[in-house]
mmCIF file of C-alpha atoms in Angstrom:
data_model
loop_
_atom_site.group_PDB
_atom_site.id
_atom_site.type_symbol
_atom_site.label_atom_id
_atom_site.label_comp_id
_atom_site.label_asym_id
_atom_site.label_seq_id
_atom_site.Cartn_x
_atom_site.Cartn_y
_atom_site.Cartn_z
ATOM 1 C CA UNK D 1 -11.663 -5.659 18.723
ATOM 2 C CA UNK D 2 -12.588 -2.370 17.497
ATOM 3 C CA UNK D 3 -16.531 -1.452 17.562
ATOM 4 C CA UNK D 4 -16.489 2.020 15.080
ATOM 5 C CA UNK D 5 -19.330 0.679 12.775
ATOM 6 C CA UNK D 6 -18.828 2.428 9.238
ATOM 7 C CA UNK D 7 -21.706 2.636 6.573
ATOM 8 C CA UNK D 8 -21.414 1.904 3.812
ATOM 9 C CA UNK D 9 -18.849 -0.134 3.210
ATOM 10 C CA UNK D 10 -18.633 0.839 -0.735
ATOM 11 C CA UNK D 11 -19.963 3.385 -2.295
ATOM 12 C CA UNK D 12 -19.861 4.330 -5.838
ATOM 13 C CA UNK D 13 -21.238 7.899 -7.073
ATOM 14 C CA UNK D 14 -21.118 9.722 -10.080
ATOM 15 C CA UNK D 15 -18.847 12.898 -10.897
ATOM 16 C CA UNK D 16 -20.351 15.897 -9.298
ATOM 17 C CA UNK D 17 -22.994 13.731 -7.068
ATOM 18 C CA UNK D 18 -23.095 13.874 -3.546
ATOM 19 C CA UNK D 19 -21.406 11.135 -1.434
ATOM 20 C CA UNK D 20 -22.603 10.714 2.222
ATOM 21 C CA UNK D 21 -20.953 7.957 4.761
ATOM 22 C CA UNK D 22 -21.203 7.554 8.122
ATOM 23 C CA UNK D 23 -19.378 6.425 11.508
ATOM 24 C CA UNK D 24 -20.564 5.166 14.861
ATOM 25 C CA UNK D 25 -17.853 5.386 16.613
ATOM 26 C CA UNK D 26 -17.041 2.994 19.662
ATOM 27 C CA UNK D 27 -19.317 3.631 22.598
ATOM 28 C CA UNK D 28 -17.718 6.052 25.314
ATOM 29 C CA UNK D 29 -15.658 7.659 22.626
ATOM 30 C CA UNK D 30 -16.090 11.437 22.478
ATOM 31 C CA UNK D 31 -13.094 12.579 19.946
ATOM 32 C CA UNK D 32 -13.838 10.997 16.188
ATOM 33 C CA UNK D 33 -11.476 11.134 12.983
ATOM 34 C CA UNK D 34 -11.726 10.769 10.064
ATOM 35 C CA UNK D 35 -8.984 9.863 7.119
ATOM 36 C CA UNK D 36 -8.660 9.261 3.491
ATOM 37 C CA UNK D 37 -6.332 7.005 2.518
ATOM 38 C CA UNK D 38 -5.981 7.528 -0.841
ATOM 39 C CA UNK D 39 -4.842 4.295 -3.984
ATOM 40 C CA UNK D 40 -0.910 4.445 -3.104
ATOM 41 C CA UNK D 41 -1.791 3.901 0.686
ATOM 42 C CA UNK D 42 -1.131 7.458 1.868
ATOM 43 C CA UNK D 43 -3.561 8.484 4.960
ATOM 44 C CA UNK D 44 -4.545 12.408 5.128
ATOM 45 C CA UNK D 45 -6.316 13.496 7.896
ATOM 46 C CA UNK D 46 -9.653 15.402 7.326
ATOM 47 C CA UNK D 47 -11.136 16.154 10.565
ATOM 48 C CA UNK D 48 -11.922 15.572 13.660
ATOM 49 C CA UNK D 49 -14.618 16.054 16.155
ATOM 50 C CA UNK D 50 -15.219 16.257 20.030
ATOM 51 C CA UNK D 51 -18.737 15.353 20.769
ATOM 52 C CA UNK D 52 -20.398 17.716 18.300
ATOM 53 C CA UNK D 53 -17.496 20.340 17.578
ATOM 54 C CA UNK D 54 -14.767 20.543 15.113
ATOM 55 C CA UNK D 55 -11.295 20.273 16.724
ATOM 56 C CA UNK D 56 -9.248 20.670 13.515
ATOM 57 C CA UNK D 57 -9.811 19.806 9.648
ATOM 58 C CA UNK D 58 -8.109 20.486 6.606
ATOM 59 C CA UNK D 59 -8.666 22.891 4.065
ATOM 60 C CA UNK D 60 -9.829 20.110 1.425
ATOM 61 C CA UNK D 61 -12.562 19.271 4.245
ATOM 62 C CA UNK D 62 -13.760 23.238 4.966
ATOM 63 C CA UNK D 63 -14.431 23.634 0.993
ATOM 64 C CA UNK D 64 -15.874 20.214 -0.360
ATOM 65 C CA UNK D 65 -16.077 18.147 2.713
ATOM 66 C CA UNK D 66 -19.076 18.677 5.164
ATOM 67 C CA UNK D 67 -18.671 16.848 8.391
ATOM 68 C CA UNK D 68 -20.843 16.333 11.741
ATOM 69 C CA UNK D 69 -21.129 14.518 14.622
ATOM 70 C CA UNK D 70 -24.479 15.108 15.711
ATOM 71 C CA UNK D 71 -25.800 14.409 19.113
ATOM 72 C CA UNK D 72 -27.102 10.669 19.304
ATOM 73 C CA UNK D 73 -26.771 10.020 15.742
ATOM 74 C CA UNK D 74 -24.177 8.767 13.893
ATOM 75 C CA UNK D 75 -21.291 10.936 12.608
ATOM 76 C CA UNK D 76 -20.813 11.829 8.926
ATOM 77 C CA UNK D 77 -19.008 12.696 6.440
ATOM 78 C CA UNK D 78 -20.481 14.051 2.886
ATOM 79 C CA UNK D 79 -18.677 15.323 -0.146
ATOM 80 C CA UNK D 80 -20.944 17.836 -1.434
ATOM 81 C CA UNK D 81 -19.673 17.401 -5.222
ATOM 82 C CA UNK D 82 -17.691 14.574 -5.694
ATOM 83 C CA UNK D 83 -14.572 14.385 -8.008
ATOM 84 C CA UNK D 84 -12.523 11.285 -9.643
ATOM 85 C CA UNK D 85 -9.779 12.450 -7.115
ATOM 86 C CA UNK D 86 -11.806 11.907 -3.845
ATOM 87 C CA UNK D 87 -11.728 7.699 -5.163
ATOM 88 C CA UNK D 88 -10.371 6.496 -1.518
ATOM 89 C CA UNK D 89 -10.937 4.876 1.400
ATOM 90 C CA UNK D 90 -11.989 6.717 3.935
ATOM 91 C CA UNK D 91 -11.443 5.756 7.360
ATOM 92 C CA UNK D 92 -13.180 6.967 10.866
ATOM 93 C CA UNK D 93 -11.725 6.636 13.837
ATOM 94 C CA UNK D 94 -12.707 7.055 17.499
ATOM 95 C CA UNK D 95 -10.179 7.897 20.677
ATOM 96 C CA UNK D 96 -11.159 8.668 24.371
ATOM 97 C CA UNK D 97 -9.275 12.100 24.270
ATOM 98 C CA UNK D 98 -6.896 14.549 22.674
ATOM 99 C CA UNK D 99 -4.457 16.490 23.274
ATOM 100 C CA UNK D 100 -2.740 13.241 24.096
ATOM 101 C CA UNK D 101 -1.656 10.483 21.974
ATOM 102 C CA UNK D 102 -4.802 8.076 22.684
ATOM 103 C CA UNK D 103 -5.041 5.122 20.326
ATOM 104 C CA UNK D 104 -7.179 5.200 17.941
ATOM 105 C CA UNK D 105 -9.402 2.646 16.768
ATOM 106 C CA UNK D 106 -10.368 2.185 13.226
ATOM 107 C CA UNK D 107 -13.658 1.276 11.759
ATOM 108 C CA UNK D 108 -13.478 -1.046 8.694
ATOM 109 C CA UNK D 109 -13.888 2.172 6.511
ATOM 110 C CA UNK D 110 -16.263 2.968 3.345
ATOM 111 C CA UNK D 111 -14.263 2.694 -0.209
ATOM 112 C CA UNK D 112 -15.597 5.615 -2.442
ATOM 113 C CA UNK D 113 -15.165 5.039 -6.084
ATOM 114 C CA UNK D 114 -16.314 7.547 -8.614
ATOM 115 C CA UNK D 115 -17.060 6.838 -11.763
ATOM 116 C CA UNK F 1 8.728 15.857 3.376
ATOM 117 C CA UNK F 2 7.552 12.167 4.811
ATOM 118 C CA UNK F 3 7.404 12.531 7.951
ATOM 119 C CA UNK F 4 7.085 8.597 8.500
ATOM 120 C CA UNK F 5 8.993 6.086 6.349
ATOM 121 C CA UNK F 6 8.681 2.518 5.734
ATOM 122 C CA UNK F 7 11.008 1.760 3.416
ATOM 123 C CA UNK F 8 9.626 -2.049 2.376
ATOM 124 C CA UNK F 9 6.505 -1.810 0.297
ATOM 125 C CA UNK F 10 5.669 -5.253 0.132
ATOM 126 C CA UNK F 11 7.184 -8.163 1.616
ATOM 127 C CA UNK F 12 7.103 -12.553 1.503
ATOM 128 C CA UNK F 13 8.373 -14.803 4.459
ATOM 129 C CA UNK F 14 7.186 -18.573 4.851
ATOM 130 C CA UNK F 15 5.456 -19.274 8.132
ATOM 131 C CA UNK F 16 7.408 -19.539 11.108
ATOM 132 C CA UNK F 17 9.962 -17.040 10.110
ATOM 133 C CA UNK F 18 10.647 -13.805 12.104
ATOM 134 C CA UNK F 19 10.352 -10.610 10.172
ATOM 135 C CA UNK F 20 11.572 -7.305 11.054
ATOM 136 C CA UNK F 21 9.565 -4.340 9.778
ATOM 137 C CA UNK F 22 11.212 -1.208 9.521
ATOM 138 C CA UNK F 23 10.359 2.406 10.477
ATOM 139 C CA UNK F 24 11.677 6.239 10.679
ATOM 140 C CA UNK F 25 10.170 9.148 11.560
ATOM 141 C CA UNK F 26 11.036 12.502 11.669
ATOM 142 C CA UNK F 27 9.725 15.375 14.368
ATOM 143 C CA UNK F 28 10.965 18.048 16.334
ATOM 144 C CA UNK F 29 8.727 17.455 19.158
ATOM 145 C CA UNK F 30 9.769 16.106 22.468
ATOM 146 C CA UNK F 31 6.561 14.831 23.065
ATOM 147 C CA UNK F 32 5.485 12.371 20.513
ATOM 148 C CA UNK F 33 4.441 8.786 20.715
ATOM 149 C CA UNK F 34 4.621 5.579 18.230
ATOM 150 C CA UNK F 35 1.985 3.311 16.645
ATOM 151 C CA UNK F 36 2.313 -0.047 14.778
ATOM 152 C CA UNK F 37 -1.340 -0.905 12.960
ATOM 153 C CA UNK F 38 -2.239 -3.744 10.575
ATOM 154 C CA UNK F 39 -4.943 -2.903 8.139
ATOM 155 C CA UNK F 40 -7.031 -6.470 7.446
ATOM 156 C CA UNK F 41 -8.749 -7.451 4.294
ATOM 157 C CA UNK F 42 -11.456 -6.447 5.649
ATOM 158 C CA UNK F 43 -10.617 -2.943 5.975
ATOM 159 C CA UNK F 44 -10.268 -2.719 10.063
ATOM 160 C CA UNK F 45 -7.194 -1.017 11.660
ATOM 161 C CA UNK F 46 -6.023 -2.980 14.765
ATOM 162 C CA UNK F 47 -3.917 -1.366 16.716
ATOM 163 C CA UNK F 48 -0.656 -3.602 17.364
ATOM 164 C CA UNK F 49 1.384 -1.740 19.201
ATOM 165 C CA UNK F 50 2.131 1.674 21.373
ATOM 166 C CA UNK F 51 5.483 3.000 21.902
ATOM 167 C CA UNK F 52 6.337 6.076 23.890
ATOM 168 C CA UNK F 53 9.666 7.847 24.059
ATOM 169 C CA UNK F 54 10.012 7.742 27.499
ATOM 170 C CA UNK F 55 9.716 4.077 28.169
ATOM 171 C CA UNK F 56 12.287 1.017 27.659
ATOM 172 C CA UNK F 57 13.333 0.064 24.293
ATOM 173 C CA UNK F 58 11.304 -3.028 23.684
ATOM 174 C CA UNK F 59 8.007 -3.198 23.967
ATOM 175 C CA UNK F 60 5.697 -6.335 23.279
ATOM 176 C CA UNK F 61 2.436 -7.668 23.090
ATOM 177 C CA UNK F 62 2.052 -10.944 22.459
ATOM 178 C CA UNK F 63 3.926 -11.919 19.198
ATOM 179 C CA UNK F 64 4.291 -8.384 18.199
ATOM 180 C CA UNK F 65 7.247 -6.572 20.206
ATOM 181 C CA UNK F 66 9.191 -3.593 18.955
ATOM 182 C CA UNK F 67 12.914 -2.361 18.527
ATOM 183 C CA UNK F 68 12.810 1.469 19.477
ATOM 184 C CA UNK F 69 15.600 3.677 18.959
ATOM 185 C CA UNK F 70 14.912 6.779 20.054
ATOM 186 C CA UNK F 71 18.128 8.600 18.864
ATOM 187 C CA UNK F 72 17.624 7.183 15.795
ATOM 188 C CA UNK F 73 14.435 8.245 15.323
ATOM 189 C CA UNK F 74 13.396 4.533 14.335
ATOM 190 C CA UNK F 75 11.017 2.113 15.823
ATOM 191 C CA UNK F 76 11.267 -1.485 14.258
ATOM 192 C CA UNK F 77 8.491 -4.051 14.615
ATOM 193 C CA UNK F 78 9.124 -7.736 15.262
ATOM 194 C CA UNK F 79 6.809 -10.331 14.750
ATOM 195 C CA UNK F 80 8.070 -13.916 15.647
ATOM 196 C CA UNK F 81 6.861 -16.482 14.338
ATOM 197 C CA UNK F 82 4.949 -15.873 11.210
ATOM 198 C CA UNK F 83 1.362 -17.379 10.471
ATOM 199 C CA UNK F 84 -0.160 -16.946 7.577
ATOM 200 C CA UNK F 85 -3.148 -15.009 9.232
ATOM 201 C CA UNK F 86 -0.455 -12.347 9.891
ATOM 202 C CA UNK F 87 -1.108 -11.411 5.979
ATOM 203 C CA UNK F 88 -1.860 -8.036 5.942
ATOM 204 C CA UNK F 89 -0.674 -4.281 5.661
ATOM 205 C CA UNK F 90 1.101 -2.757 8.349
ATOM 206 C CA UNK F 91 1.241 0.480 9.421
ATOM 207 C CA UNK F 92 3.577 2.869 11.131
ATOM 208 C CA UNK F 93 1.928 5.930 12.674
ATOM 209 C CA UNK F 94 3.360 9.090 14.622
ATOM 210 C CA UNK F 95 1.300 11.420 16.911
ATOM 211 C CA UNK F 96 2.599 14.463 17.533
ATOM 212 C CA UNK F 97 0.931 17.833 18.962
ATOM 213 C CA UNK F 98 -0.495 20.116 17.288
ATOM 214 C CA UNK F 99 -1.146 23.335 18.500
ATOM 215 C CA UNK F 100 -4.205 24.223 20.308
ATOM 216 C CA UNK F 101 -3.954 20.460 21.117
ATOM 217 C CA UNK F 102 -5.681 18.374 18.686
ATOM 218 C CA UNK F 103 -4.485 14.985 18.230
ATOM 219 C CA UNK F 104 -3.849 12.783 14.902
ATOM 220 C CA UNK F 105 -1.604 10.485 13.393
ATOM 221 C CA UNK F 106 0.676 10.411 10.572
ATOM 222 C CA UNK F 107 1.088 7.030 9.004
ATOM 223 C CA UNK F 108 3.562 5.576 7.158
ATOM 224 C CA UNK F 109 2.791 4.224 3.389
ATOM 225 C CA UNK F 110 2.650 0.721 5.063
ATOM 226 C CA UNK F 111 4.141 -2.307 4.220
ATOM 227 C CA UNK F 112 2.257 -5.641 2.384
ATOM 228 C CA UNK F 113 3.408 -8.862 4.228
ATOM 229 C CA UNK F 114 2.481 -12.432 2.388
ATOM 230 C CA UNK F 115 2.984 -14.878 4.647
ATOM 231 C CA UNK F 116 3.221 -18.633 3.055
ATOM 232 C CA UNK F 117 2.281 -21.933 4.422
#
């Protein structure tokens, strides 16, 4: 069973508040995702980290979305001003590697409403 | 364009039953490998299933197992005999690469299995 540990598990904010969610992602796991998967069940990738550096993230992510993956803390993810759109549930996800097709394992994710 | 298609939203079958779930994909890539996930109530992913091109057709894992057809361009997954804790939302993903080597996964909408007792 999968060990990424997401917090919180729902979240509701206001629009134009700050929403802030984190991922531990399973232990030996250097590359970390994360996903929205918005209410008709479409996944979009946001970002993703090795260790502490960005590999690749969307353009939605570089202007709203502020990500790290800080050095023995958990990752995060924080919405700087949120927006009725950004209602989802976000998903992290850990892998051993890229560049390959690793599996990825899911935490349980956080569901963002706002109001 | 979807890149991944699962054509059945939701779907019933009584406990049991076998049930074929149903995938496409589109990509250009030569190098690309196949996921089958169920998403829980609870909100976890588990990872079902791993297909790459390169291997045999039919891969299993337990109860799961899966119909690839690689000219196709369609990967099918099989669950025999049904139990009603296999209630969930199931996934199709494709990984392709990117360049500069990043990896992620495209999913499929999913589809919404009720399984009866």
């Amino acid at each position: 069973n999968s060990k990424v540990i997401q917090t919180p598990r729902y979240l509701v904010k206001g629009q134009g508040q700050k929403a802030k969610m984190r991922c531990i992602p399973e232990k030996g796991h250097p590359v970390v995702f994360w996903y929205q998967q918005n209410k008709n069940n479409e996944f979009k990738f946001l970002i993703n980290f090795q260790n502490q550096e960005v590999l690749q993230q969307i353009d939605m992510t570089e202007k709203r979305f502020s990500a790290e993956c800080p050095s023995n803390s958990p990752c995060s993810l924080e919405i700087q001003s949120s927006e009725a759109g950004d209602s989802a549930l976000y998903l992290c996800a850990s892998s051993l590697g890229w560049g390959g097709p690793y599996e990825q394992y899911f935490g349980p994710g956080t569901r963002l409403t706002v109001l | 364009a979807q890149k991944v298609i699962q054509v059945w939203s939701t779907t019933s079958r009584q406990e049991g039953e076998k049930l074929t779930l149903d995938c496409s994909y589109k990509t250009s890539q030569v190098l690309y490998h196949l996921f089958w996930y169920k998403h829980l109530l609870s909100g976890e992913m588990v990872l079902l299933i791993r297909q790459m091109p390169s291997t045999i057709a039919i891969e299993r894992s337990g109860r799961y197992s899966v119909v690839f057809q690689k000219s196709r361009k369609s990967i099918s997954l099989v669950i025999s005999t049904l139990q009603p804790d296999d209630s969930g939302k199931y996934f199709c993903a494709l990984w392709e690469p990117n360049q500069g080597g990043s990896a992620k996964l495209i999913f499929g909408e999913g589809t919404k299995l009720t399984v009866s007792s």
